[in-house]
Amino acid sequence: MTDSSVPTDIENADSPHYLRALTDMADQRTVVAGAAIYTDNGIKLVEKGTRIDSRLYDRLVQHKLREPIDRHLSVEDSVDVPGLLAAAQVMVEHEALPNMLAQALGSGARLLAPLRSVPLPASIACKLTVMREQRPELFQHSLQMATVALFLGLKSGLSERDGTTLAAAALLHDLGVLHMDPAWSDPDHKVVGVQRKHLVAHPITAMLMMRDTQAYPRTAEVAVLEHHERMDGSGYPRGLQGADISPMGQILLLAEVVTAFYEKHDDMPAQRLSLVLRLNHRKFPPALVACILPLLHEEVARESSLMPLGNDAQHQIELLAEAFAYWTNLKASLPGSKAVVGSAFAFADTRLQALEKTLLESGSHPQQQSELISHLQSDVMGMAEVGLVSREALWQLQSILNACHRRWPQLSDRATPQDAVVADWCDWALRRL
């Protein structure tokens, strides 16, 4: 990776959200400035030895600091490697996903061993402490992500040294989220506009934080930058494809998806995840998926609470059919000019056609499902499968909508007939999905 691959408008500066979390944490535990803290133009804001607390927030947030604030702080009961290992061991014992992975490897000790050698410079330890105290769900996510990534790494035959690098990348992949408004994690909160830009930038922010410490190999930085990429080029922040994504980046992108499903779904996470990985085989590295699917199939055999998942299947099928039909009608209204390569219209048309093709190939297109569903009313497993497929397809429609807004923020101006078609479809999707 070259520096030119990183957008120049992303800064490794302390955001108001991070400063608020840090100073609020300092009300509960002792945080002391080990050195004076200066603004970028040389004004001393905080004397060496000063106790940090929330009363300093207003002063700190008004200035751009010369250096990240946590370079200069001493934090009581800071996160350290023994604490990380203890927390991860509790997770292996009590959480379904890490427990399943540890059993597959033969022991939790083997799964967690690479964590023992992860470097934790003071600034990174401070960030992880803020995460543990102020964003505990993010801290748990990072630990669980590390267990999945390490499982995949061990199954891939990574060396001990590379295992430690992978553990660091997985543990630190979401440091950038500390700089975002915590409201983004509320499932009822729609992330749009500037907030979506911050969401897309968070892998870059995390990578820059790691680079700032000079404590981690470049391969770890790259993997963190790539943890939201996809093998088919539909990910972010750089839209990389296939082998352009580093081996560790491929591990992290799959580990992120696996972890997210077990965190978001209390009911049948294994079946949901298995279905998504099979329907989206172009998005994920097949050799790594092959390490996960057999475990999921074993879990699926033990899952039984299927009835609720089929309840909305009919409505979801109708919504999918409406989405595809509306796009077809909008396209028919255009003059006969070809789509411009790289335009919003070309992107949306390609993605929607690809989704329809995938659904057709798997027998899951709305037309096929409508014919099938009348025969499945008494088949709980069958209705659950239809419901899961439809939910995943609707989620992919939502991802197309989000990508259009992210890549073409001026789409609503409707500067061309093709832009107007995409904007109209996006408006429909925003109302209906």
Tab-separated table of C-alpha atoms in Angstrom:
chain	number	residue	atom	x	y	z
A	1	MET	CA	0.000	0.000	0.000
A	2	THR	CA	1.239	3.447	-0.850
A	3	ASP	CA	0.326	6.650	0.904
A	4	SER	CA	-1.359	7.830	-2.283
A	5	SER	CA	-4.002	5.146	-1.693
A	6	VAL	CA	-5.229	6.988	1.414
A	7	PRO	CA	-7.536	9.989	0.908
A	8	THR	CA	-5.800	13.230	1.842
A	9	ASP	CA	-8.814	14.716	3.643
A	10	ILE	CA	-8.766	12.151	6.476
A	11	GLU	CA	-6.923	13.392	9.560
A	12	ASN	CA	-5.577	11.513	12.547
A	13	ALA	CA	-6.874	14.214	14.890
A	14	ASP	CA	-8.863	13.800	18.093
A	15	SER	CA	-12.544	14.245	17.299
A	16	PRO	CA	-15.020	15.874	19.703
A	17	HIS	CA	-16.653	12.450	20.197
A	18	TYR	CA	-13.386	10.847	21.273
A	19	LEU	CA	-12.462	13.762	23.546
A	20	ARG	CA	-15.903	13.585	25.167
A	21	ALA	CA	-15.567	9.850	25.800
A	22	LEU	CA	-12.033	10.241	27.148
A	23	THR	CA	-12.804	13.121	29.505
A	24	ASP	CA	-16.006	11.459	30.720
A	25	MET	CA	-14.024	8.306	31.472
A	26	ALA	CA	-11.542	10.461	33.408
A	27	ASP	CA	-14.332	11.372	35.845
A	28	GLN	CA	-14.426	7.712	36.895
A	29	ARG	CA	-10.725	6.787	36.958
A	30	THR	CA	-7.481	8.711	37.361
A	31	VAL	CA	-6.100	10.116	34.106
A	32	VAL	CA	-3.054	12.383	34.390
A	33	ALA	CA	-1.141	14.387	31.793
A	34	GLY	CA	2.378	12.936	31.763
A	35	ALA	CA	3.549	15.850	29.625
A	36	ALA	CA	2.204	19.291	28.761
A	37	ILE	CA	-0.485	19.349	26.048
A	38	TYR	CA	-0.149	22.012	23.319
A	39	THR	CA	-2.276	23.293	20.467
A	40	ASP	CA	-0.901	22.984	16.952
A	41	ASN	CA	0.225	26.654	17.093
A	42	GLY	CA	2.171	26.199	20.331
A	43	ILE	CA	-0.264	27.344	23.021
A	44	LYS	CA	-0.019	25.283	26.204
A	45	LEU	CA	-3.484	24.026	27.120
A	46	VAL	CA	-2.700	21.601	29.950
A	47	GLU	CA	0.265	21.526	32.331
A	48	LYS	CA	2.228	18.361	32.982
A	49	GLY	CA	0.784	16.543	36.003
A	50	THR	CA	-2.738	17.925	35.573
A	51	ARG	CA	-5.609	15.582	36.413
A	52	ILE	CA	-7.816	15.222	33.331
A	53	ASP	CA	-11.607	15.223	33.725
A	54	SER	CA	-14.772	16.318	31.899
A	55	ARG	CA	-14.286	19.936	32.975
A	56	LEU	CA	-11.414	20.153	30.470
A	57	TYR	CA	-13.551	19.044	27.546
A	58	ASP	CA	-14.644	22.531	26.437
A	59	ARG	CA	-11.058	23.801	26.469
A	60	LEU	CA	-9.699	20.811	24.554
A	61	VAL	CA	-12.412	20.678	21.918
A	62	GLN	CA	-11.924	24.312	20.888
A	63	HIS	CA	-8.414	23.685	19.575
A	64	LYS	CA	-6.574	21.372	17.224
A	65	LEU	CA	-3.938	19.658	19.310
A	66	ARG	CA	-0.324	19.378	18.215
A	67	GLU	CA	-0.373	15.615	18.837
A	68	PRO	CA	-3.050	13.048	19.734
A	69	ILE	CA	-3.922	13.624	23.373
A	70	ASP	CA	-3.434	10.031	24.484
A	71	ARG	CA	0.303	10.192	23.711
A	72	HIS	CA	0.654	12.204	26.899
A	73	LEU	CA	-1.691	10.499	29.346
A	74	SER	CA	-1.280	8.045	32.194
A	75	VAL	CA	-4.488	6.041	32.747
A	76	GLU	CA	-5.424	4.127	35.871
A	77	ASP	CA	-6.245	0.438	35.259
A	78	SER	CA	-5.426	0.717	31.589
A	79	VAL	CA	-6.093	-2.183	29.219
A	80	ASP	CA	-3.105	-4.529	29.054
A	81	VAL	CA	-2.379	-7.898	27.479
A	82	PRO	CA	-3.206	-10.012	30.579
A	83	GLY	CA	-6.541	-8.184	30.828
A	84	LEU	CA	-7.267	-8.790	27.161
A	85	LEU	CA	-6.500	-12.492	27.544
A	86	ALA	CA	-8.733	-12.770	30.612
A	87	ALA	CA	-11.629	-11.019	28.855
A	88	ALA	CA	-11.180	-13.176	25.751
A	89	GLN	CA	-11.125	-16.342	27.864
A	90	VAL	CA	-14.441	-15.362	29.480
A	91	MET	CA	-15.829	-14.817	25.998
A	92	VAL	CA	-14.662	-18.253	24.839
A	93	GLU	CA	-16.371	-19.842	27.836
A	94	HIS	CA	-19.681	-17.985	27.607
A	95	GLU	CA	-20.267	-16.709	24.048
A	96	ALA	CA	-21.573	-19.099	21.384
A	97	LEU	CA	-19.317	-18.061	18.509
A	98	PRO	CA	-15.898	-18.040	20.257
A	99	ASN	CA	-16.865	-21.229	22.085
A	100	MET	CA	-17.678	-22.943	18.789
A	101	LEU	CA	-14.368	-21.832	17.279
A	102	ALA	CA	-12.342	-22.933	20.300
A	103	GLN	CA	-13.985	-26.354	20.247
A	104	ALA	CA	-13.232	-26.706	16.536
A	105	LEU	CA	-9.530	-26.023	17.240
A	106	GLY	CA	-9.412	-28.281	20.277
A	107	SER	CA	-8.856	-25.598	22.937
A	108	GLY	CA	-9.364	-21.955	23.791
A	109	ALA	CA	-5.662	-21.669	24.658
A	110	ARG	CA	-4.665	-22.420	21.073
A	111	LEU	CA	-7.195	-19.924	19.713
A	112	LEU	CA	-6.033	-17.085	21.981
A	113	ALA	CA	-2.281	-17.729	22.042
A	114	PRO	CA	-1.391	-15.036	19.427
A	115	LEU	CA	-2.920	-12.337	21.660
A	116	ARG	CA	-0.099	-12.826	24.183
A	117	SER	CA	2.433	-11.020	21.994
A	118	VAL	CA	0.313	-8.109	20.702
A	119	PRO	CA	2.121	-4.753	21.196
A	120	LEU	CA	0.136	-2.200	23.207
A	121	PRO	CA	1.841	1.221	23.180
A	122	ALA	CA	0.481	3.646	25.774
A	123	SER	CA	-1.649	5.572	23.263
A	124	ILE	CA	-3.291	2.379	21.952
A	125	ALA	CA	-3.838	1.080	25.492
A	126	CYS	CA	-5.537	4.391	26.313
A	127	LYS	CA	-7.839	4.109	23.290
A	128	LEU	CA	-8.768	0.539	24.206
A	129	THR	CA	-9.455	1.652	27.788
A	130	VAL	CA	-11.801	4.379	26.547
A	131	MET	CA	-13.469	1.740	24.398
A	132	ARG	CA	-13.787	-0.707	27.295
A	133	GLU	CA	-15.227	1.896	29.687
A	134	GLN	CA	-17.327	4.105	27.391
A	135	ARG	CA	-18.168	1.811	24.471
A	136	PRO	CA	-18.221	-1.688	25.997
A	137	GLU	CA	-20.189	-3.169	23.083
A	138	LEU	CA	-17.424	-2.024	20.714
A	139	PHE	CA	-14.755	-3.503	22.998
A	140	GLN	CA	-16.610	-6.831	23.058
A	141	HIS	CA	-16.989	-6.697	19.291
A	142	SER	CA	-13.257	-6.133	18.841
A	143	LEU	CA	-12.383	-9.083	21.079
A	144	GLN	CA	-14.886	-11.375	19.395
A	145	MET	CA	-13.648	-10.242	15.990
A	146	ALA	CA	-10.130	-11.192	17.088
A	147	THR	CA	-11.233	-14.739	17.965
A	148	VAL	CA	-12.846	-15.214	14.533
A	149	ALA	CA	-9.860	-13.764	12.685
A	150	LEU	CA	-7.442	-15.932	14.659
A	151	PHE	CA	-9.497	-19.037	13.920
A	152	LEU	CA	-9.373	-18.242	10.199
A	153	GLY	CA	-5.682	-17.428	10.412
A	154	LEU	CA	-4.847	-20.676	12.176
A	155	LYS	CA	-6.923	-22.680	9.690
A	156	SER	CA	-5.033	-20.885	6.902
A	157	GLY	CA	-1.673	-21.938	8.319
A	158	LEU	CA	-0.380	-18.504	9.393
A	159	SER	CA	2.951	-18.469	11.188
A	160	GLU	CA	3.141	-17.527	14.860
A	161	ARG	CA	4.530	-14.106	13.963
A	162	ASP	CA	1.806	-13.455	11.401
A	163	GLY	CA	-0.753	-14.669	13.927
A	164	THR	CA	0.301	-11.909	16.313
A	165	THR	CA	0.086	-9.338	13.514
A	166	LEU	CA	-3.400	-10.578	12.627
A	167	ALA	CA	-4.461	-10.467	16.286
A	168	ALA	CA	-3.369	-6.833	16.523
A	169	ALA	CA	-5.181	-5.878	13.322
A	170	ALA	CA	-8.405	-7.586	14.415
A	171	LEU	CA	-8.293	-6.104	17.894
A	172	LEU	CA	-7.694	-2.556	16.620
A	173	HIS	CA	-9.740	-2.596	13.402
A	174	ASP	CA	-12.527	-0.392	14.792
A	175	LEU	CA	-10.472	2.220	16.648
A	176	GLY	CA	-11.783	4.728	14.123
A	177	VAL	CA	-15.323	4.211	15.424
A	178	LEU	CA	-14.280	5.980	18.648
A	179	HIS	CA	-14.168	9.186	16.596
A	180	MET	CA	-17.736	8.782	15.341
A	181	ASP	CA	-20.982	9.920	16.921
A	182	PRO	CA	-22.125	6.996	19.142
A	183	ALA	CA	-25.638	7.455	17.708
A	184	TRP	CA	-24.545	5.558	14.570
A	185	SER	CA	-24.730	2.249	16.459
A	186	ASP	CA	-28.420	2.720	17.305
A	187	PRO	CA	-30.290	0.332	14.942
A	188	ASP	CA	-33.112	2.872	14.619
A	189	HIS	CA	-30.704	5.645	13.606
A	190	LYS	CA	-30.293	6.187	9.861
A	191	VAL	CA	-26.679	7.018	8.988
A	192	VAL	CA	-26.800	9.602	6.185
A	193	GLY	CA	-24.839	12.571	4.851
A	194	VAL	CA	-21.723	13.542	6.820
A	195	GLN	CA	-22.229	10.668	9.265
A	196	ARG	CA	-22.054	8.178	6.392
A	197	LYS	CA	-18.806	9.796	5.240
A	198	HIS	CA	-17.396	9.283	8.741
A	199	LEU	CA	-18.571	5.672	8.745
A	200	VAL	CA	-16.853	5.001	5.422
A	201	ALA	CA	-13.683	6.735	6.678
A	202	HIS	CA	-13.354	4.808	9.939
A	203	PRO	CA	-11.033	2.095	8.525
A	204	ILE	CA	-8.701	4.860	7.304
A	205	THR	CA	-8.800	6.586	10.694
A	206	ALA	CA	-7.964	3.333	12.497
A	207	MET	CA	-5.103	2.618	10.095
A	208	LEU	CA	-3.651	6.101	10.655
A	209	MET	CA	-3.825	5.633	14.432
A	210	MET	CA	-1.874	2.398	14.152
A	211	ARG	CA	0.672	3.986	11.810
A	212	ASP	CA	1.151	6.880	14.230
A	213	THR	CA	2.507	4.482	16.886
A	214	GLN	CA	5.068	2.877	14.539
A	215	ALA	CA	4.505	-0.298	16.568
A	216	TYR	CA	2.740	-2.490	14.007
A	217	PRO	CA	3.801	-4.084	10.717
A	218	ARG	CA	2.497	-2.526	7.518
A	219	THR	CA	0.528	-5.729	6.869
A	220	ALA	CA	-1.550	-4.997	9.987
A	221	GLU	CA	-2.208	-1.426	8.847
A	222	VAL	CA	-3.310	-2.624	5.409
A	223	ALA	CA	-5.600	-5.304	6.864
A	224	VAL	CA	-7.333	-2.722	9.064
A	225	LEU	CA	-7.779	-0.425	6.066
A	226	GLU	CA	-9.379	-3.297	4.130
A	227	HIS	CA	-11.743	-4.836	6.691
A	228	HIS	CA	-14.843	-3.512	4.897
A	229	GLU	CA	-13.716	-4.353	1.368
A	230	ARG	CA	-15.430	-7.135	-0.607
A	231	MET	CA	-13.993	-9.570	-3.139
A	232	ASP	CA	-16.371	-8.317	-5.862
A	233	GLY	CA	-15.308	-4.685	-5.412
A	234	SER	CA	-18.483	-3.567	-3.644
A	235	GLY	CA	-16.796	-2.690	-0.339
A	236	TYR	CA	-15.096	0.432	0.998
A	237	PRO	CA	-13.073	2.613	1.382
A	238	ARG	CA	-11.191	1.800	-1.869
A	239	GLY	CA	-13.511	-0.632	-3.691
A	240	LEU	CA	-10.750	-3.231	-4.111
A	241	GLN	CA	-11.355	-6.566	-5.826
A	242	GLY	CA	-10.080	-10.101	-5.361
A	243	ALA	CA	-6.313	-10.464	-5.046
A	244	ASP	CA	-5.936	-6.683	-4.673
A	245	ILE	CA	-7.125	-7.239	-1.097
A	246	SER	CA	-4.283	-8.489	1.102
A	247	PRO	CA	-4.495	-11.993	2.659
A	248	MET	CA	-4.990	-10.537	6.135
A	249	GLY	CA	-7.501	-8.051	4.774
A	250	GLN	CA	-9.487	-10.970	3.369
A	251	ILE	CA	-9.455	-12.637	6.780
A	252	LEU	CA	-10.674	-9.476	8.498
A	253	LEU	CA	-13.447	-8.761	6.008
A	254	LEU	CA	-14.903	-12.235	6.523
A	255	ALA	CA	-14.346	-12.148	10.287
A	256	GLU	CA	-16.235	-8.840	10.462
A	257	VAL	CA	-19.282	-10.357	8.754
A	258	VAL	CA	-19.217	-13.537	10.850
A	259	THR	CA	-18.926	-11.547	14.077
A	260	ALA	CA	-21.678	-9.110	13.097
A	261	PHE	CA	-24.204	-11.886	12.463
A	262	TYR	CA	-23.675	-13.456	15.854
A	263	GLU	CA	-23.912	-10.068	17.555
A	264	LYS	CA	-27.022	-8.860	15.733
A	265	HIS	CA	-29.106	-12.036	15.662
A	266	ASP	CA	-30.103	-13.947	18.756
A	267	ASP	CA	-32.308	-16.291	16.729
A	268	MET	CA	-30.577	-18.721	14.361
A	269	PRO	CA	-27.376	-16.787	13.631
A	270	ALA	CA	-25.713	-19.863	12.103
A	271	GLN	CA	-28.492	-20.428	9.564
A	272	ARG	CA	-28.695	-16.739	8.692
A	273	LEU	CA	-24.938	-16.505	8.224
A	274	SER	CA	-24.719	-19.737	6.234
A	275	LEU	CA	-27.377	-18.470	3.867
A	276	VAL	CA	-25.705	-15.079	3.412
A	277	LEU	CA	-22.312	-16.625	2.701
A	278	ARG	CA	-23.816	-18.987	0.130
A	279	LEU	CA	-25.910	-16.312	-1.593
A	280	ASN	CA	-23.013	-13.842	-1.676
A	281	HIS	CA	-20.220	-16.181	-2.678
A	282	ARG	CA	-18.660	-13.518	-4.931
A	283	LYS	CA	-18.179	-11.132	-2.017
A	284	PHE	CA	-16.132	-13.366	0.275
A	285	PRO	CA	-12.921	-15.411	-0.097
A	286	PRO	CA	-14.057	-18.978	-0.873
A	287	ALA	CA	-11.160	-20.775	0.848
A	288	LEU	CA	-11.882	-18.916	4.095
A	289	VAL	CA	-15.643	-19.391	3.805
A	290	ALA	CA	-14.944	-23.132	3.510
A	291	CYS	CA	-13.389	-22.984	7.003
A	292	ILE	CA	-16.603	-21.554	8.479
A	293	LEU	CA	-19.484	-23.247	6.638
A	294	PRO	CA	-19.045	-26.759	8.093
A	295	LEU	CA	-19.252	-25.327	11.623
A	296	LEU	CA	-22.379	-23.384	10.723
A	297	HIS	CA	-24.029	-26.480	9.247
A	298	GLU	CA	-23.492	-28.306	12.527
A	299	GLU	CA	-25.108	-25.418	14.383
A	300	VAL	CA	-28.036	-25.265	11.956
A	301	ALA	CA	-28.811	-28.897	12.699
A	302	ARG	CA	-29.309	-27.943	16.358
A	303	GLU	CA	-31.440	-24.845	15.762
A	304	SER	CA	-35.198	-25.229	15.929
A	305	SER	CA	-37.056	-21.924	16.579
A	306	LEU	CA	-37.880	-21.272	12.937
A	307	MET	CA	-41.535	-20.262	12.860
A	308	PRO	CA	-41.240	-16.456	13.230
A	309	LEU	CA	-38.786	-16.085	10.344
A	310	GLY	CA	-41.362	-17.069	7.732
A	311	ASN	CA	-44.084	-14.733	8.949
A	312	ASP	CA	-43.054	-11.770	6.778
A	313	ALA	CA	-41.950	-13.788	3.754
A	314	GLN	CA	-44.896	-12.842	1.534
A	315	HIS	CA	-44.520	-9.118	2.205
A	316	GLN	CA	-40.754	-9.269	1.624
A	317	ILE	CA	-41.174	-11.087	-1.695
A	318	GLU	CA	-43.669	-8.464	-2.856
A	319	LEU	CA	-41.283	-5.653	-1.823
A	320	LEU	CA	-38.424	-7.233	-3.784
A	321	ALA	CA	-40.602	-7.636	-6.855
A	322	GLU	CA	-41.682	-3.998	-6.573
A	323	ALA	CA	-38.058	-2.812	-6.322
A	324	PHE	CA	-36.985	-4.631	-9.482
A	325	ALA	CA	-40.121	-3.657	-11.411
A	326	TYR	CA	-39.806	0.002	-10.465
A	327	TRP	CA	-36.194	0.100	-11.685
A	328	THR	CA	-37.198	-1.550	-14.978
A	329	ASN	CA	-39.964	1.016	-15.495
A	330	LEU	CA	-37.649	3.920	-14.719
A	331	LYS	CA	-35.055	2.624	-17.192
A	332	ALA	CA	-37.740	2.317	-19.886
A	333	SER	CA	-38.458	6.030	-19.556
A	334	LEU	CA	-34.901	6.978	-20.557
A	335	PRO	CA	-33.775	7.975	-24.037
A	336	GLY	CA	-31.616	5.370	-25.771
A	337	SER	CA	-28.217	6.742	-24.655
A	338	LYS	CA	-25.715	4.336	-23.118
A	339	ALA	CA	-24.788	4.482	-19.461
A	340	VAL	CA	-21.565	6.368	-18.749
A	341	VAL	CA	-18.930	4.108	-17.206
A	342	GLY	CA	-18.463	5.088	-13.570
A	343	SER	CA	-21.813	6.873	-13.352
A	344	ALA	CA	-24.418	6.318	-10.658
A	345	PHE	CA	-26.760	4.853	-13.248
A	346	ALA	CA	-24.194	2.315	-14.491
A	347	PHE	CA	-23.411	1.330	-10.911
A	348	ALA	CA	-27.036	0.904	-9.816
A	349	ASP	CA	-28.012	-0.954	-12.984
A	350	THR	CA	-25.062	-3.341	-12.706
A	351	ARG	CA	-25.691	-4.057	-9.016
A	352	LEU	CA	-29.430	-4.592	-9.436
A	353	GLN	CA	-28.931	-6.882	-12.430
A	354	ALA	CA	-26.297	-8.847	-10.505
A	355	LEU	CA	-28.661	-9.259	-7.545
A	356	GLU	CA	-31.477	-10.451	-9.805
A	357	LYS	CA	-29.116	-12.914	-11.494
A	358	THR	CA	-27.933	-14.299	-8.151
A	359	LEU	CA	-31.516	-14.750	-6.963
A	360	LEU	CA	-32.498	-16.448	-10.214
A	361	GLU	CA	-29.505	-18.802	-10.070
A	362	SER	CA	-30.369	-19.819	-6.504
A	363	GLY	CA	-34.104	-20.228	-7.242
A	364	SER	CA	-34.858	-17.270	-4.978
A	365	HIS	CA	-36.109	-14.586	-7.379
A	366	PRO	CA	-39.450	-13.061	-6.306
A	367	GLN	CA	-41.198	-14.701	-9.282
A	368	GLN	CA	-39.862	-18.104	-8.246
A	369	GLN	CA	-40.589	-17.551	-4.570
A	370	SER	CA	-44.169	-16.460	-5.232
A	371	GLU	CA	-44.819	-19.737	-7.016
A	372	LEU	CA	-43.142	-21.698	-4.239
A	373	ILE	CA	-44.616	-20.030	-1.193
A	374	SER	CA	-48.156	-21.318	-1.716
A	375	HIS	CA	-46.809	-24.855	-1.283
A	376	LEU	CA	-44.834	-24.094	1.887
A	377	GLN	CA	-47.465	-22.785	4.278
A	378	SER	CA	-47.174	-25.838	6.515
A	379	ASP	CA	-43.410	-26.255	6.024
A	380	VAL	CA	-41.738	-24.275	8.826
A	381	MET	CA	-38.195	-24.927	7.593
A	382	GLY	CA	-39.118	-23.992	4.026
A	383	MET	CA	-40.847	-20.760	5.047
A	384	ALA	CA	-37.907	-19.843	7.276
A	385	GLU	CA	-35.503	-20.303	4.355
A	386	VAL	CA	-37.688	-18.107	2.117
A	387	GLY	CA	-37.831	-15.461	4.831
A	388	LEU	CA	-34.079	-15.491	5.320
A	389	VAL	CA	-33.366	-15.228	1.590
A	390	SER	CA	-35.797	-12.327	1.227
A	391	ARG	CA	-34.325	-10.467	4.190
A	392	GLU	CA	-30.830	-10.807	2.781
A	393	ALA	CA	-31.953	-9.599	-0.664
A	394	LEU	CA	-33.659	-6.573	0.904
A	395	TRP	CA	-30.475	-5.844	2.845
A	396	GLN	CA	-28.556	-5.872	-0.438
A	397	LEU	CA	-31.039	-3.385	-1.925
A	398	GLN	CA	-30.352	-1.184	1.089
A	399	SER	CA	-26.607	-1.481	0.456
A	400	ILE	CA	-27.099	-0.338	-3.159
A	401	LEU	CA	-29.053	2.672	-1.891
A	402	ASN	CA	-26.338	3.496	0.666
A	403	ALA	CA	-23.560	3.162	-1.915
A	404	CYS	CA	-25.353	5.504	-4.337
A	405	HIS	CA	-25.721	8.162	-1.640
A	406	ARG	CA	-22.117	7.708	-0.539
A	407	ARG	CA	-20.484	7.824	-3.969
A	408	TRP	CA	-22.725	10.406	-5.627
A	409	PRO	CA	-23.854	12.873	-2.908
A	410	GLN	CA	-25.161	15.324	-5.556
A	411	LEU	CA	-27.492	12.730	-7.059
A	412	SER	CA	-30.583	14.551	-5.800
A	413	ASP	CA	-29.731	17.467	-8.117
A	414	ARG	CA	-30.888	15.219	-11.004
A	415	ALA	CA	-28.405	16.860	-13.374
A	416	THR	CA	-29.006	14.269	-16.119
A	417	PRO	CA	-31.953	12.010	-16.999
A	418	GLN	CA	-29.932	9.000	-15.829
A	419	ASP	CA	-29.155	10.681	-12.505
A	420	ALA	CA	-32.864	11.442	-12.143
A	421	VAL	CA	-33.724	7.757	-12.636
A	422	VAL	CA	-31.270	6.698	-9.930
A	423	ALA	CA	-32.446	9.453	-7.589
A	424	ASP	CA	-36.092	8.419	-8.082
A	425	TRP	CA	-35.275	4.780	-7.340
A	426	CYS	CA	-33.257	5.770	-4.264
A	427	ASP	CA	-36.144	7.931	-3.003
A	428	TRP	CA	-38.468	4.957	-3.402
A	429	ALA	CA	-36.019	2.648	-1.592
A	430	LEU	CA	-35.548	5.145	1.247
A	431	ARG	CA	-39.321	5.224	1.808
A	432	ARG	CA	-40.000	1.526	1.454
A	433	LEU	CA	-37.006	-0.363	2.835
